[in-house]
Amino acid sequence: MTLTLDAPRIVTVDPLLELHGVNKSYGPVVALRNVHATVFPGEVLGIVGESGSGKSTLLRMMNLEETPDSGSYTLDLPDVDGNLFELDRFARRMLCATRIGIVYQNPHLGLLMKHSSSGNVAERLLVAGERRFAVLREKATDALAASEFPLERLDAPPIELSGGMQQRVQLAKAIALEPALLLLDEPTTGLDVSVQALVLDTLKRLQQDRKITMVIVSHDLGVIRTLADRVMVMRRGEVVEAGLADQIFQDPQHAYTQQLVHAKL
Amino acid sequence: MTPVLDIRGLTKGFTMHHLGQGFAAFDDISFAVAAGEFVLLKGANGAGKSTLLRTLYRSYLPQAGQVLFQSDHGLIDLARAADVDITHLRRTEIGFVTQFLVARPRVSAEALVAEPLRVAGVPAEEALVEARHWLRTFGVKENLWPAYPTTFSGGEQQKVNLARALIRPQKLLLLDEPTASLDANARAALVQRLADLKAQGTAMIGVFHHPGDVEHLIDRVVDLSPNAPATEDRHDVVV
């Protein structure tokens, strides 16, 4: 038995991101069932759950890589109206390139591995219409510096870089256009612990200095605890519980969340 | 005078699904705290003192009752306030002090202490100057300021934690045994800081293993032991 929470009264700005009643099935497999999500400007939302819980599918929908069977998606941004799932392919691509940044667990998904690192970042700027070489170079360098990428390696292709460095190139590409929304899909999974700490620290710094709204998906509860203000717990395509990060970890309500939290080392 | 915090009929228990059972932490707690007032929570281990503090901070979800907080934005019930509102209040008006530092990899002691000010919009340089002042006050050696507290001893970590938790004056401060295992100098610095904050009007609710440390600050004692009288004046209480 718990109390039902009120609508926000102090924070009166509209949410930046809202998902309503999102459903998705792949044949007989239900990937998402009636998912609602709200993220306020400057907030970091963590999504946790085991493999197959639908958390990565949900993130791909936020990046408009997939459309659901039903449901709506809105971003409260100037010149962005209506249900984003209904945009045509061109408008969708433009919105993603200019307003949404994403970092994948697998750098191959986000980068051209044999092009230079600065070129990878500049490509994002090109898509948005920038054509002046000096500006491209300068902005790409700025974004890489903000991601704490070593600038003497600007021209190195990602394929020659370590995993941690590849994630920094992805991050630089994601933030080059100062997106309203940064999506992170297991950004530190597979990195060794010391490199993981560096990437987390960079993300935390970006969050503080730039107030970027973030959604981070991870099965690593430590990562979520470090970064997220609020946490959504998913299981079999459904949101079983959502709340303040410390509340989810210290006073989980749902049986599944209790199991998950107690399984952490 | 309107109290800063008015707790009415607050009830908290836990359900442990894997055991298929629940247990009550406390039941039907009511008391109020005014600006500049210091309330000591009393009761044996397991009486629910820390649980009450965490429930007020909303790390725990209450099951019934109200926690009416007089915020800068008007009266708000912390038991039912939206998560974003709670996050906002924690950044601006409500502080929580424990004895444990939550260190983050590769973040220096001074950056960790400055963080609450940075979040509140204080410029980096100014926040750092203030952070160093509090690290010095709590007796953290200067050569440790730029170091990462993950490797500090328990005592040093605790001092960093106090500096961080108390750097920013709050309207309501929840204290969960902040003096445990502190050395005498740090304890004196802490008591002085609490006295100053109290004089500035901060309302405080605290749990102390050795309430003697803060004896002269205590205005009232609330006993959480089963069957205890609801609240008592401090004069008739042996602390």
XYZ file of C-alpha atoms in Angstrom:
504
model
C 0.000 0.000 0.000
C 1.461 3.352 -1.028
C 0.116 6.801 -1.653
C -0.648 8.073 -5.127
C 1.629 10.971 -6.006
C 0.357 14.403 -7.014
C 1.081 16.096 -10.319
C 4.142 18.407 -10.188
C 3.362 21.728 -8.499
C 6.778 23.354 -8.039
C 8.328 22.319 -11.341
C 5.759 23.860 -13.644
C 7.629 23.618 -16.958
C 6.276 21.104 -19.464
C 8.120 17.800 -19.799
C 10.658 17.767 -22.643
C 9.751 14.221 -23.612
C 6.468 12.361 -23.353
C 5.595 8.871 -24.488
C 2.002 7.714 -24.243
C 0.577 4.229 -24.537
C 3.406 2.800 -26.619
C 2.835 -0.774 -27.822
C 5.067 -2.889 -30.005
C 5.045 -6.547 -30.932
C 7.359 -8.564 -33.123
C 5.079 -11.335 -34.311
C 3.891 -13.118 -31.171
C 6.525 -11.423 -28.991
C 5.350 -8.366 -27.081
C 8.312 -5.952 -26.870
C 6.504 -3.004 -25.292
C 3.141 -2.959 -23.583
C 1.373 0.335 -22.886
C 4.541 2.239 -21.935
C 4.293 5.792 -20.615
C 7.343 7.920 -19.919
C 7.934 11.538 -18.999
C 11.271 13.348 -18.830
C 11.610 16.931 -17.654
C 14.190 19.386 -19.051
C 17.599 18.815 -17.471
C 16.499 15.538 -15.905
C 18.339 12.222 -16.243
C 16.040 9.214 -16.538
C 17.546 5.776 -16.041
C 15.886 2.690 -17.496
C 16.797 -0.658 -15.959
C 15.690 -4.210 -16.539
C 17.111 -7.507 -17.687
C 17.859 -8.455 -21.308
C 14.676 -8.605 -23.319
C 12.776 -6.264 -20.986
C 12.241 -3.811 -23.828
C 14.506 -1.069 -22.529
C 16.667 -0.816 -25.640
C 13.637 -1.023 -27.921
C 12.173 1.914 -26.044
C 15.382 3.902 -26.476
C 15.449 3.176 -30.210
C 11.895 4.530 -30.401
C 12.980 7.707 -28.660
C 15.619 7.975 -31.395
C 12.882 7.385 -34.013
C 14.684 4.335 -35.378
C 11.553 2.284 -34.896
C 7.860 2.995 -34.891
C 5.459 1.344 -32.479
C 2.199 -0.388 -33.337
C 0.426 2.334 -31.400
C 1.247 5.223 -29.112
C 2.494 8.782 -29.262
C 5.796 10.578 -28.759
C 6.172 14.324 -28.277
C 9.156 16.582 -27.672
C 8.476 20.040 -26.293
C 10.764 21.983 -28.652
C 10.277 25.018 -30.879
C 9.160 23.970 -34.389
C 8.529 20.395 -33.257
C 4.841 19.512 -33.130
C 2.537 16.559 -32.934
C 3.181 12.854 -32.662
C 6.766 12.291 -33.820
C 5.990 8.686 -34.758
C 3.890 10.115 -37.602
C 6.713 12.130 -39.179
C 7.895 11.122 -42.643
C 11.341 9.590 -43.033
C 13.045 12.815 -44.053
C 11.631 14.888 -41.195
C 12.440 12.101 -38.770
C 16.054 11.918 -39.921
C 16.468 15.693 -39.688
C 14.998 15.801 -36.177
C 17.318 13.018 -35.022
C 20.378 14.621 -36.533
C 19.753 18.052 -35.081
C 17.911 17.612 -31.780
C 18.698 14.112 -30.502
C 22.107 12.585 -29.793
C 22.678 8.900 -29.181
C 25.551 6.775 -27.894
C 25.319 3.028 -28.575
C 26.965 0.256 -26.643
C 28.472 -0.911 -29.934
C 30.513 1.912 -31.521
C 30.106 0.269 -34.948
C 26.443 1.317 -34.880
C 27.236 4.972 -34.371
C 30.543 5.542 -36.158
C 32.267 5.091 -39.475
C 35.152 3.079 -38.130
C 37.670 3.871 -40.899
C 37.042 7.618 -41.184
C 38.905 10.059 -38.957
C 37.461 10.749 -35.517
C 37.020 14.450 -36.253
C 35.410 13.522 -39.579
C 32.900 11.334 -37.776
C 31.872 14.263 -35.607
C 31.898 16.727 -38.524
C 29.570 14.447 -40.480
C 26.832 15.199 -37.980
C 27.367 18.930 -38.591
C 27.298 18.392 -42.379
C 23.917 16.689 -42.110
C 22.659 19.792 -40.345
C 23.809 21.950 -43.267
C 27.196 23.316 -42.200
C 29.535 23.508 -45.223
C 32.458 25.754 -44.157
C 35.513 23.607 -43.558
C 37.024 25.808 -40.825
C 33.767 25.866 -38.877
C 33.348 22.108 -39.221
C 36.838 21.484 -37.935
C 36.453 23.922 -35.062
C 33.062 22.647 -33.896
C 34.142 19.024 -34.166
C 37.235 19.793 -32.116
C 35.145 21.574 -29.469
C 32.786 18.607 -29.143
C 35.675 16.160 -28.891
C 37.327 18.333 -26.251
C 34.069 18.449 -24.245
C 34.009 14.639 -24.387
C 37.601 14.679 -23.092
C 38.995 13.086 -26.223
C 42.797 13.566 -26.605
C 43.059 16.176 -29.350
C 46.377 14.902 -30.722
C 44.379 11.923 -32.026
C 41.778 13.924 -33.973
C 42.673 12.291 -37.256
C 42.850 8.732 -35.964
C 40.007 6.497 -37.202
C 37.930 4.881 -34.424
C 39.081 1.430 -35.519
C 42.543 2.270 -34.163
C 41.188 3.547 -30.833
C 40.445 1.804 -27.538
C 36.853 1.129 -26.494
C 36.764 4.064 -24.102
C 38.042 6.429 -26.792
C 35.490 5.145 -29.294
C 32.746 5.971 -26.799
C 34.144 9.492 -26.501
C 33.965 9.935 -30.287
C 30.353 8.748 -30.211
C 29.630 11.133 -27.385
C 31.276 14.039 -29.235
C 29.199 13.257 -32.308
C 26.067 13.080 -30.157
C 26.625 16.460 -28.504
C 28.162 18.343 -31.480
C 24.854 20.021 -32.309
C 23.955 20.611 -28.663
C 20.952 18.297 -28.784
C 17.955 18.780 -26.532
C 17.992 15.089 -25.719
C 20.905 12.701 -25.243
C 20.168 8.976 -25.393
C 22.669 6.493 -23.962
C 22.346 2.758 -24.607
C 24.639 0.838 -22.238
C 27.381 3.459 -22.833
C 29.892 1.849 -20.459
C 29.079 -1.834 -20.899
C 32.096 -3.790 -22.044
C 34.594 -1.142 -20.958
C 36.997 -2.039 -18.189
C 36.296 -0.517 -14.805
C 38.777 2.381 -14.874
C 37.677 3.458 -18.356
C 34.058 3.112 -17.290
C 34.725 5.557 -14.436
C 36.213 8.074 -16.871
C 33.229 7.898 -19.214
C 30.796 8.220 -16.299
C 32.691 11.232 -15.040
C 32.497 12.862 -18.470
C 28.756 12.241 -18.640
C 28.260 13.660 -15.160
C 30.225 16.756 -16.142
C 28.179 17.254 -19.309
C 25.025 16.891 -17.274
C 26.177 19.550 -14.826
C 27.743 22.018 -17.231
C 25.274 21.794 -20.092
C 22.099 20.665 -18.320
C 21.448 18.168 -21.134
C 18.348 16.048 -20.689
C 19.395 12.393 -20.781
C 17.832 8.976 -20.968
C 20.252 6.198 -20.074
C 19.605 2.497 -20.473
C 21.824 0.107 -18.566
C 21.669 -3.215 -16.824
C 24.439 -1.881 -14.537
C 22.650 -0.486 -11.497
C 25.817 1.293 -10.334
C 25.882 3.334 -13.535
C 22.215 4.219 -13.152
C 22.646 5.128 -9.497
C 25.537 7.454 -10.376
C 23.775 9.305 -13.162
C 20.006 9.116 -12.896
C 17.615 11.405 -11.031
C 14.728 9.071 -11.701
C 14.531 5.404 -12.602
C 12.055 3.345 -14.590
C 12.114 -0.424 -14.075
C 11.052 -2.569 -17.039
C 10.162 -6.209 -17.284
C 8.751 -8.109 -20.260
C 7.948 -4.902 -22.106
C 6.142 -3.253 -19.211
C 7.095 -0.547 -16.741
C 6.713 -2.228 -13.360
C 7.867 0.692 -11.235
C 9.184 4.246 -11.563
C 10.478 6.634 -8.941
C 13.344 8.678 -7.552
C 16.627 6.831 -8.036
C 17.375 6.528 -4.311
C 13.826 5.384 -3.591
C 13.978 2.660 -6.251
C 17.259 1.384 -4.800
C 16.440 1.766 -1.086
C 12.711 1.120 -0.957
C 11.727 -0.827 -4.069
C 8.001 -1.578 -4.071
C 7.549 -4.182 -6.782
C 8.638 -7.780 -6.241
C 10.707 -7.713 -9.433
C 12.516 -4.494 -8.458
C 13.320 -5.953 -5.033
C 14.788 -8.994 -6.712
C 16.822 -6.818 -9.080
C 18.165 -4.532 -6.345
C 19.053 -7.422 -4.071
C 20.924 -9.135 -6.881
C 23.394 -6.258 -7.095
C 26.820 -7.013 -5.663
C 3.866 30.704 13.760
C 3.474 28.284 10.850
C 5.828 25.357 11.245
C 8.403 24.551 8.550
C 7.361 20.926 8.753
C 4.079 19.483 10.013
C 4.007 15.686 10.151
C 0.546 14.161 10.542
C -0.236 10.506 11.034
C 2.825 9.317 9.116
C 3.014 5.543 8.709
C 5.682 3.397 7.107
C 6.201 -0.318 6.717
C 8.056 -2.544 4.306
C 6.793 -5.413 2.207
C 9.388 -8.071 1.478
C 7.992 -9.967 -1.443
C 10.526 -12.815 -1.363
C 9.467 -13.594 2.217
C 5.839 -12.937 1.473
C 5.547 -10.701 4.507
C 5.681 -7.132 5.672
C 6.699 -5.332 8.803
C 5.804 -1.958 10.250
C 8.557 0.594 10.868
C 6.470 3.234 12.596
C 2.812 4.006 12.845
C 0.829 7.235 13.040
C 3.656 9.670 13.863
C 2.686 13.328 14.331
C 4.793 16.323 15.302
C 5.758 19.733 13.924
C 9.061 21.595 13.630
C 9.396 25.385 13.518
C 12.099 27.469 11.848
C 15.307 27.375 13.886
C 14.038 24.494 15.982
C 16.106 21.358 16.642
C 14.191 18.125 17.267
C 16.013 15.055 18.527
C 14.583 11.649 17.649
C 14.878 9.142 20.461
C 14.283 5.402 20.642
C 16.151 2.104 20.750
C 17.792 0.584 17.676
C 15.023 -0.473 15.339
C 12.522 2.051 16.687
C 12.456 3.628 13.215
C 14.511 6.795 13.702
C 16.553 6.557 10.498
C 13.544 5.186 8.665
C 11.578 8.277 9.640
C 14.332 10.586 8.348
C 14.490 8.693 5.052
C 10.729 8.783 4.735
C 10.713 12.555 5.252
C 13.393 12.848 2.528
C 11.298 10.458 0.372
C 14.060 7.898 -0.094
C 11.326 5.732 1.432
C 7.725 5.972 0.326
C 5.287 6.495 3.202
C 2.091 4.440 3.326
C -0.185 6.931 5.010
C -0.165 10.384 6.508
C 1.036 13.836 5.500
C 4.360 15.663 5.605
C 3.413 19.297 5.101
C 6.470 21.356 4.200
C 6.373 25.145 4.040
C 8.445 25.566 0.867
C 9.396 28.782 -0.910
C 6.653 27.779 -3.368
C 3.973 27.361 -0.704
C 2.772 24.420 1.356
C 3.500 21.031 -0.197
C 2.892 17.482 1.076
C 6.217 15.661 0.764
C 4.434 12.325 1.176
C 2.622 12.875 -2.136
C 4.746 15.429 -4.020
C 5.766 14.521 -7.561
C 9.285 13.105 -7.960
C 10.484 16.173 -9.888
C 9.264 18.459 -7.115
C 11.151 16.376 -4.541
C 14.318 16.554 -6.666
C 13.930 20.316 -6.851
C 13.391 20.680 -3.096
C 16.438 18.508 -2.348
C 18.541 20.841 -4.470
C 17.213 23.984 -2.887
C 15.532 23.617 0.501
C 15.936 20.188 2.115
C 19.278 18.677 3.139
C 20.173 15.230 4.418
C 23.376 14.528 6.354
C 24.566 10.995 6.965
C 27.897 9.672 8.141
C 28.616 8.072 4.783
C 30.133 9.706 1.752
C 28.892 8.619 -1.649
C 32.169 9.096 -3.515
C 32.274 8.978 -7.291
C 35.223 7.600 -9.221
C 37.656 10.294 -10.362
C 35.886 13.212 -8.694
C 38.078 15.243 -6.334
C 37.120 16.026 -2.751
C 36.818 19.745 -3.485
C 34.687 19.161 -6.595
C 32.379 16.877 -4.630
C 31.947 19.486 -1.898
C 31.399 22.303 -4.417
C 28.770 20.308 -6.314
C 25.658 21.402 -4.367
C 26.603 25.023 -5.020
C 27.289 24.323 -8.712
C 23.887 22.665 -9.026
C 22.354 25.777 -7.451
C 24.005 27.896 -10.155
C 27.004 29.322 -8.253
C 29.954 30.011 -10.633
C 32.675 27.328 -10.586
C 35.439 29.478 -9.079
C 33.253 30.869 -6.305
C 31.918 27.409 -5.435
C 35.467 26.063 -5.225
C 36.584 28.814 -2.835
C 33.608 28.057 -0.600
C 34.278 24.291 -0.829
C 37.881 24.756 0.297
C 36.735 26.898 3.202
C 34.504 24.070 4.476
C 37.106 21.369 3.898
C 39.500 23.430 6.020
C 36.823 24.018 8.669
C 36.144 20.308 9.019
C 39.864 19.586 9.196
C 40.561 17.873 5.861
C 44.262 18.327 5.085
C 44.962 20.665 2.192
C 46.945 18.147 0.141
C 43.850 15.925 0.022
C 41.544 18.538 -1.504
C 42.343 17.734 -5.145
C 42.563 13.971 -4.432
C 39.826 11.376 -5.001
C 38.048 10.508 -1.726
C 37.308 6.926 -2.821
C 40.670 6.014 -1.230
C 40.374 8.204 1.897
C 40.033 6.713 5.362
C 36.543 6.508 6.836
C 37.102 9.545 9.035
C 38.369 11.751 6.201
C 35.520 10.658 3.934
C 33.083 11.599 6.625
C 34.534 15.104 6.879
C 34.261 15.551 3.117
C 30.677 14.382 3.358
C 29.845 16.913 6.090
C 31.441 19.740 4.119
C 29.345 18.738 1.099
C 26.117 18.291 3.021
C 26.369 21.520 4.998
C 27.904 23.897 2.439
C 24.537 25.245 1.434
C 22.111 26.577 4.058
C 18.793 24.751 3.828
C 15.382 25.414 5.236
C 15.119 21.860 6.599
C 18.041 19.656 7.567
C 17.742 15.936 8.370
C 20.680 14.561 10.365
C 21.343 10.825 10.581
C 24.116 10.310 13.148
C 26.522 12.759 11.556
C 28.864 12.736 14.583
C 29.458 8.976 14.722
C 33.218 8.217 14.620
C 34.255 11.856 14.074
C 37.364 13.180 15.819
C 36.935 15.914 18.436
C 37.924 18.839 16.180
C 35.604 17.845 13.359
C 32.814 17.261 15.849
C 33.293 20.752 17.287
C 33.250 22.233 13.756
C 30.060 20.343 12.971
C 28.305 21.467 16.154
C 29.345 25.068 15.443
C 27.997 24.857 11.869
C 24.711 23.404 13.107
C 24.423 26.160 15.726
C 24.984 28.829 13.037
C 22.441 27.258 10.687
C 19.943 26.983 13.527
C 20.462 30.674 14.326
C 19.814 31.432 10.643
C 16.477 29.630 10.922
C 17.184 26.125 9.612
C 14.751 23.593 11.108
C 16.515 20.349 12.081
C 15.497 16.791 12.885
C 18.322 14.592 14.057
C 19.310 11.137 15.214
C 22.434 11.058 17.391
C 24.006 8.093 19.111
C 25.618 10.484 21.573
C 23.174 13.387 21.855
C 25.566 14.962 24.378
C 27.469 16.350 21.360
C 24.558 18.567 20.417
C 22.894 18.858 23.791
C 22.775 22.665 23.874
C 21.083 22.744 20.440
C 18.168 20.440 21.278
C 14.807 22.150 21.717
C 12.570 19.104 21.798
C 12.720 15.322 21.888
C 10.398 13.012 19.990
C 10.409 9.467 21.302
C 9.690 6.803 18.693
C 9.632 3.921 21.183
C 6.363 2.007 21.171
C 3.907 3.436 23.717
C 6.023 6.553 24.305
C 4.306 9.918 24.867
C 4.054 11.775 21.579
C 6.564 14.537 22.261
C 8.375 15.987 25.261
C 10.158 19.172 26.177
C 13.867 18.698 26.336
C 14.112 19.756 30.012
C 12.600 16.575 31.363
C 14.660 14.286 29.198
C 17.960 12.719 30.073
C 20.071 12.829 26.917
